[in-house]
Amino acid sequence: GQQVMQIPQYQHVQEGEDFTTYCNSSTTLSNIQWYKQRPGGHPVFLIQLVKSGEVKKQKRLTFQFGEAKKNSSLHITATQTTDVGTYFCGSSNTGKLIFGQGTTLQVKP
Amino acid sequence: DAGVIQSPRHEVTEMGQEVTLRCKPISGHNSLFWYRQTMMRGLELLIYFNNNVPIDDSGMPEDRFSAKMPNASFSTLKIQPSEPRDSAVYFCASNVGPGYSPLHFGNGTRLTVT
């Protein structure tokens, strides 16, 4: 079945450093959705990408969908302590959304 | 907008007992999803419904798990009998489906089976 692999599993950064998480698939993805889950919270939708090579920005966050639609990345510029949490990518196929394992980001002030 | 409502927030039960988790999706959303989250396996999709009909239950771990959606505003996930390895956070989510629309998650139910 459809699977998305996410790396790294954990990342510790100093506040102000950049952070990137990657999402990869062996098959072409119809779309990519990114979610953020704060500690003790629930996943919250951030953004969706559907077009090959698409790039979208939300303030310090940049989301990218690969040209072959088999990978995606989320890059955070100059991390802040409010960025702490687990970031999940997911892809929906026939209506069901399958998530990667997530990348947990820790930010040291 | 009330969001997706799950109950209870926490459930502690003994092995062998029946557990029922409840979910009220966002009004107007026609797809509903049950996920289980653990450290080992991350966010696993257990089952999803579209227009109250179960579409894919391939993620349901075994016969001890069952889910129903008797109407558009209510769903249950039942575990009978429960086992310690069922301990996890169970999330319900809904969206305007099928398709690519974002999922809206509830706050989850933290289940502990002793």
mmCIF file of C-alpha atoms in Angstrom:
data_model
loop_
_atom_site.group_PDB
_atom_site.id
_atom_site.type_symbol
_atom_site.label_atom_id
_atom_site.label_comp_id
_atom_site.label_asym_id
_atom_site.label_seq_id
_atom_site.Cartn_x
_atom_site.Cartn_y
_atom_site.Cartn_z
ATOM 1 C CA GLY A 1 0.000 0.000 0.000
ATOM 2 C CA GLN A 2 0.895 3.651 -0.131
ATOM 3 C CA GLN A 3 3.589 4.619 2.369
ATOM 4 C CA VAL A 4 5.388 7.810 3.186
ATOM 5 C CA MET A 5 8.694 7.748 5.018
ATOM 6 C CA GLN A 6 9.745 10.737 7.052
ATOM 7 C CA ILE A 7 13.210 11.719 8.248
ATOM 8 C CA PRO A 8 14.712 12.526 10.632
ATOM 9 C CA GLN A 9 12.721 11.068 13.504
ATOM 10 C CA TYR A 10 14.063 13.630 15.968
ATOM 11 C CA GLN A 11 15.881 16.934 15.650
ATOM 12 C CA HIS A 12 17.296 19.130 18.374
ATOM 13 C CA VAL A 13 18.268 22.656 17.344
ATOM 14 C CA GLN A 14 19.366 25.833 19.033
ATOM 15 C CA GLU A 15 16.860 28.647 18.797
ATOM 16 C CA GLY A 16 17.574 30.629 15.656
ATOM 17 C CA GLU A 17 18.900 27.664 13.677
ATOM 18 C CA ASP A 18 17.084 26.320 10.651
ATOM 19 C CA PHE A 19 15.218 22.996 10.543
ATOM 20 C CA THR A 20 14.151 20.717 7.708
ATOM 21 C CA THR A 21 12.095 17.533 7.643
ATOM 22 C CA TYR A 22 11.746 15.320 4.591
ATOM 23 C CA CYS A 23 8.969 13.094 3.368
ATOM 24 C CA ASN A 24 9.639 10.396 0.752
ATOM 25 C CA SER A 25 7.614 7.850 -1.154
ATOM 26 C CA SER A 26 8.471 5.134 -3.650
ATOM 27 C CA THR A 27 5.279 5.900 -5.562
ATOM 28 C CA THR A 28 3.899 9.084 -7.079
ATOM 29 C CA LEU A 29 1.765 10.960 -4.597
ATOM 30 C CA SER A 30 -1.474 12.681 -5.509
ATOM 31 C CA ASN A 31 -0.925 15.299 -2.810
ATOM 32 C CA ILE A 32 0.962 16.068 0.383
ATOM 33 C CA GLN A 33 -0.499 17.510 3.537
ATOM 34 C CA TRP A 34 1.557 18.771 6.473
ATOM 35 C CA TYR A 35 0.377 18.828 10.090
ATOM 36 C CA LYS A 36 1.856 20.023 13.358
ATOM 37 C CA GLN A 37 1.188 18.398 16.714
ATOM 38 C CA ARG A 38 2.211 20.264 19.846
ATOM 39 C CA PRO A 39 3.185 18.159 22.884
ATOM 40 C CA GLY A 40 -0.007 16.787 24.421
ATOM 41 C CA GLY A 41 -2.102 18.136 21.576
ATOM 42 C CA HIS A 42 -3.683 16.921 18.391
ATOM 43 C CA PRO A 43 -2.459 17.246 14.787
ATOM 44 C CA VAL A 44 -3.363 20.557 13.198
ATOM 45 C CA PHE A 45 -3.388 21.072 9.447
ATOM 46 C CA LEU A 46 -0.724 23.414 8.091
ATOM 47 C CA ILE A 47 -0.837 23.197 4.310
ATOM 48 C CA GLN A 48 -1.500 21.055 1.247
ATOM 49 C CA LEU A 49 0.557 20.713 -1.932
ATOM 50 C CA VAL A 50 -0.802 19.110 -5.099
ATOM 51 C CA LYS A 51 1.240 20.357 -8.046
ATOM 52 C CA SER A 52 4.601 19.062 -9.185
ATOM 53 C CA GLY A 53 7.388 21.392 -8.000
ATOM 54 C CA GLU A 54 4.983 23.453 -5.916
ATOM 55 C CA VAL A 55 6.450 25.744 -3.249
ATOM 56 C CA LYS A 56 4.360 27.463 -0.592
ATOM 57 C CA LYS A 57 5.368 29.703 2.270
ATOM 58 C CA GLN A 58 3.809 30.523 5.614
ATOM 59 C CA LYS A 59 5.938 33.136 7.368
ATOM 60 C CA ARG A 60 9.111 31.235 8.375
ATOM 61 C CA LEU A 61 7.851 27.900 7.001
ATOM 62 C CA THR A 62 8.554 26.813 3.417
ATOM 63 C CA PHE A 63 6.887 23.736 1.956
ATOM 64 C CA GLN A 64 8.022 22.050 -1.214
ATOM 65 C CA PHE A 65 6.658 19.247 -3.403
ATOM 66 C CA GLY A 66 9.162 17.460 -5.614
ATOM 67 C CA GLU A 67 9.049 17.551 -9.388
ATOM 68 C CA ALA A 68 8.341 13.818 -9.528
ATOM 69 C CA LYS A 69 5.746 14.142 -6.735
ATOM 70 C CA LYS A 70 7.552 11.498 -4.708
ATOM 71 C CA ASN A 71 8.993 13.713 -2.005
ATOM 72 C CA SER A 72 8.302 16.821 -0.019
ATOM 73 C CA SER A 73 10.048 18.976 2.534
ATOM 74 C CA LEU A 74 9.200 21.425 5.283
ATOM 75 C CA HIS A 75 11.836 23.999 6.120
ATOM 76 C CA ILE A 76 11.664 26.345 9.098
ATOM 77 C CA THR A 77 13.944 29.373 9.044
ATOM 78 C CA ALA A 78 15.291 30.703 12.349
ATOM 79 C CA THR A 79 13.423 28.374 14.677
ATOM 80 C CA GLN A 80 11.655 29.688 17.754
ATOM 81 C CA THR A 81 10.579 27.852 20.894
ATOM 82 C CA THR A 82 6.999 28.018 19.629
ATOM 83 C CA ASP A 83 8.016 25.709 16.762
ATOM 84 C CA VAL A 84 8.426 22.791 19.174
ATOM 85 C CA GLY A 85 6.285 19.794 18.271
ATOM 86 C CA THR A 86 5.981 16.898 15.871
ATOM 87 C CA TYR A 87 5.563 17.586 12.180
ATOM 88 C CA PHE A 88 3.746 14.996 10.084
ATOM 89 C CA CYS A 89 3.447 14.644 6.362
ATOM 90 C CA GLY A 90 0.594 12.657 4.926
ATOM 91 C CA SER A 91 -0.830 11.728 1.576
ATOM 92 C CA SER A 92 -4.360 10.834 0.685
ATOM 93 C CA ASN A 93 -5.280 8.190 -1.813
ATOM 94 C CA THR A 94 -8.863 7.119 -2.449
ATOM 95 C CA GLY A 95 -9.918 9.397 0.394
ATOM 96 C CA LYS A 96 -7.791 7.984 3.211
ATOM 97 C CA LEU A 97 -4.877 9.975 4.619
ATOM 98 C CA ILE A 98 -1.761 7.984 5.521
ATOM 99 C CA PHE A 99 0.861 9.705 7.682
ATOM 100 C CA GLY A 100 4.596 9.425 7.905
ATOM 101 C CA GLN A 101 6.185 8.667 11.276
ATOM 102 C CA GLY A 102 6.676 12.342 12.026
ATOM 103 C CA THR A 103 9.700 14.453 12.966
ATOM 104 C CA THR A 104 9.838 15.704 16.538
ATOM 105 C CA LEU A 105 11.522 19.076 16.846
ATOM 106 C CA GLN A 106 13.076 20.297 20.084
ATOM 107 C CA VAL A 107 14.298 23.896 20.255
ATOM 108 C CA LYS A 108 16.780 24.950 22.926
ATOM 109 C CA PRO A 109 16.343 28.580 23.962
ATOM 110 C CA ASP B 1 -17.610 26.127 15.174
ATOM 111 C CA ALA B 2 -17.360 23.412 17.848
ATOM 112 C CA GLY B 3 -14.776 21.267 16.101
ATOM 113 C CA VAL B 4 -14.525 17.499 16.388
ATOM 114 C CA ILE B 5 -15.613 16.386 19.851
ATOM 115 C CA GLN B 6 -14.287 13.226 21.452
ATOM 116 C CA SER B 7 -15.170 11.611 24.754
ATOM 117 C CA PRO B 8 -13.883 10.651 27.183
ATOM 118 C CA ARG B 9 -10.572 12.561 27.257
ATOM 119 C CA HIS B 10 -8.999 9.892 29.439
ATOM 120 C CA GLU B 11 -9.991 6.296 30.055
ATOM 121 C CA VAL B 12 -8.301 3.906 32.456
ATOM 122 C CA THR B 13 -9.596 0.359 32.474
ATOM 123 C CA GLU B 14 -8.569 -3.131 33.398
ATOM 124 C CA MET B 15 -7.613 -5.775 30.918
ATOM 125 C CA GLY B 16 -10.641 -7.657 29.671
ATOM 126 C CA GLN B 17 -13.065 -4.780 30.041
ATOM 127 C CA GLU B 18 -15.021 -3.264 27.186
ATOM 128 C CA VAL B 19 -14.057 0.252 26.131
ATOM 129 C CA THR B 20 -16.169 2.594 24.015
ATOM 130 C CA LEU B 21 -14.754 5.778 22.541
ATOM 131 C CA ARG B 22 -17.075 8.392 21.103
ATOM 132 C CA CYS B 23 -16.774 11.026 18.406
ATOM 133 C CA LYS B 24 -18.926 13.828 17.041
ATOM 134 C CA PRO B 25 -17.589 15.141 13.724
ATOM 135 C CA ILE B 26 -17.897 18.698 12.474
ATOM 136 C CA SER B 27 -21.353 19.379 11.103
ATOM 137 C CA GLY B 28 -21.342 19.112 7.318
ATOM 138 C CA HIS B 29 -18.281 16.887 7.169
ATOM 139 C CA ASN B 30 -19.114 13.609 5.481
ATOM 140 C CA SER B 31 -15.939 11.630 6.118
ATOM 141 C CA LEU B 32 -14.800 10.413 9.534
ATOM 142 C CA PHE B 33 -11.533 8.766 10.490
ATOM 143 C CA TRP B 34 -10.276 6.883 13.548
ATOM 144 C CA TYR B 35 -6.522 6.967 14.186
ATOM 145 C CA ARG B 36 -4.422 5.410 16.922
ATOM 146 C CA GLN B 37 -1.167 7.051 18.027
ATOM 147 C CA THR B 38 1.669 5.312 19.860
ATOM 148 C CA MET B 39 5.363 6.055 20.172
ATOM 149 C CA MET B 40 6.253 2.853 18.354
ATOM 150 C CA ARG B 41 3.859 3.026 15.406
ATOM 151 C CA GLY B 42 3.045 6.719 15.092
ATOM 152 C CA LEU B 43 -0.362 7.713 13.676
ATOM 153 C CA GLU B 44 -2.114 4.636 12.324
ATOM 154 C CA LEU B 45 -5.366 4.844 10.400
ATOM 155 C CA LEU B 46 -7.767 2.288 11.832
ATOM 156 C CA ILE B 47 -10.914 2.878 9.797
ATOM 157 C CA TYR B 48 -12.658 5.570 7.851
ATOM 158 C CA PHE B 49 -16.265 6.242 6.915
ATOM 159 C CA ASN B 50 -17.778 8.206 4.078
ATOM 160 C CA ASN B 51 -21.437 9.184 4.360
ATOM 161 C CA ASN B 52 -21.707 6.902 7.428
ATOM 162 C CA VAL B 53 -20.519 3.855 5.460
ATOM 163 C CA PRO B 54 -17.231 2.141 6.415
ATOM 164 C CA ILE B 55 -14.972 2.443 3.377
ATOM 165 C CA ASP B 56 -11.680 0.999 4.576
ATOM 166 C CA ASP B 57 -11.196 -0.922 7.816
ATOM 167 C CA SER B 58 -7.926 -2.584 6.821
ATOM 168 C CA GLY B 59 -6.164 -0.836 9.711
ATOM 169 C CA MET B 60 -8.352 -2.327 12.419
ATOM 170 C CA PRO B 61 -5.905 -4.509 14.349
ATOM 171 C CA GLU B 62 -8.144 -7.481 15.092
ATOM 172 C CA ASP B 63 -11.655 -8.628 15.792
ATOM 173 C CA ARG B 64 -11.574 -7.069 19.228
ATOM 174 C CA PHE B 65 -11.933 -3.683 17.555
ATOM 175 C CA SER B 66 -15.163 -2.509 15.983
ATOM 176 C CA ALA B 67 -16.418 0.881 14.795
ATOM 177 C CA LYS B 68 -19.850 2.167 13.929
ATOM 178 C CA MET B 69 -21.332 5.340 12.527
ATOM 179 C CA PRO B 70 -25.097 5.135 13.009
ATOM 180 C CA ASN B 71 -25.643 8.689 11.733
ATOM 181 C CA ALA B 72 -23.767 11.677 10.344
ATOM 182 C CA SER B 73 -23.102 13.194 13.770
ATOM 183 C CA PHE B 74 -21.862 10.256 15.834
ATOM 184 C CA SER B 75 -19.344 7.439 15.707
ATOM 185 C CA THR B 76 -18.026 4.923 18.213
ATOM 186 C CA LEU B 77 -14.896 2.813 18.413
ATOM 187 C CA LYS B 78 -15.254 -0.209 20.670
ATOM 188 C CA ILE B 79 -12.585 -2.518 22.030
ATOM 189 C CA GLN B 80 -13.808 -5.760 23.588
ATOM 190 C CA PRO B 81 -12.001 -7.235 25.418
ATOM 191 C CA SER B 82 -9.300 -4.624 25.970
ATOM 192 C CA GLU B 83 -5.636 -5.555 26.421
ATOM 193 C CA PRO B 84 -2.645 -3.579 27.771
ATOM 194 C CA ARG B 85 -1.202 -3.283 24.254
ATOM 195 C CA ASP B 86 -4.272 -1.254 23.258
ATOM 196 C CA SER B 87 -3.009 1.608 25.428
ATOM 197 C CA ALA B 88 -2.621 4.609 23.123
ATOM 198 C CA VAL B 89 -4.155 7.936 22.176
ATOM 199 C CA TYR B 90 -7.117 7.475 19.862
ATOM 200 C CA PHE B 91 -7.976 10.373 17.577
ATOM 201 C CA CYS B 92 -11.108 10.955 15.596
ATOM 202 C CA ALA B 93 -10.943 13.299 12.604
ATOM 203 C CA SER B 94 -13.361 14.506 9.973
ATOM 204 C CA ASN B 95 -13.312 16.303 6.645
ATOM 205 C CA VAL B 96 -15.371 17.090 3.603
ATOM 206 C CA GLY B 97 -14.543 13.964 1.666
ATOM 207 C CA PRO B 98 -13.681 11.988 -0.253
ATOM 208 C CA GLY B 99 -10.771 13.852 -1.719
ATOM 209 C CA TYR B 100 -7.969 16.026 -0.523
ATOM 210 C CA SER B 101 -9.593 18.323 2.019
ATOM 211 C CA PRO B 102 -7.735 18.790 5.317
ATOM 212 C CA LEU B 103 -8.515 16.660 8.341
ATOM 213 C CA HIS B 104 -9.817 18.272 11.513
ATOM 214 C CA PHE B 105 -8.804 16.285 14.564
ATOM 215 C CA GLY B 106 -10.479 15.984 17.919
ATOM 216 C CA ASN B 107 -8.511 16.299 21.150
ATOM 217 C CA GLY B 108 -8.144 12.544 21.395
ATOM 218 C CA THR B 109 -8.873 9.919 24.038
ATOM 219 C CA ARG B 110 -5.917 8.676 26.058
ATOM 220 C CA LEU B 111 -6.614 5.020 26.823
ATOM 221 C CA THR B 112 -4.702 3.133 29.486
ATOM 222 C CA VAL B 113 -5.378 -0.571 29.930
ATOM 223 C CA THR B 114 -3.829 -2.087 33.057
#
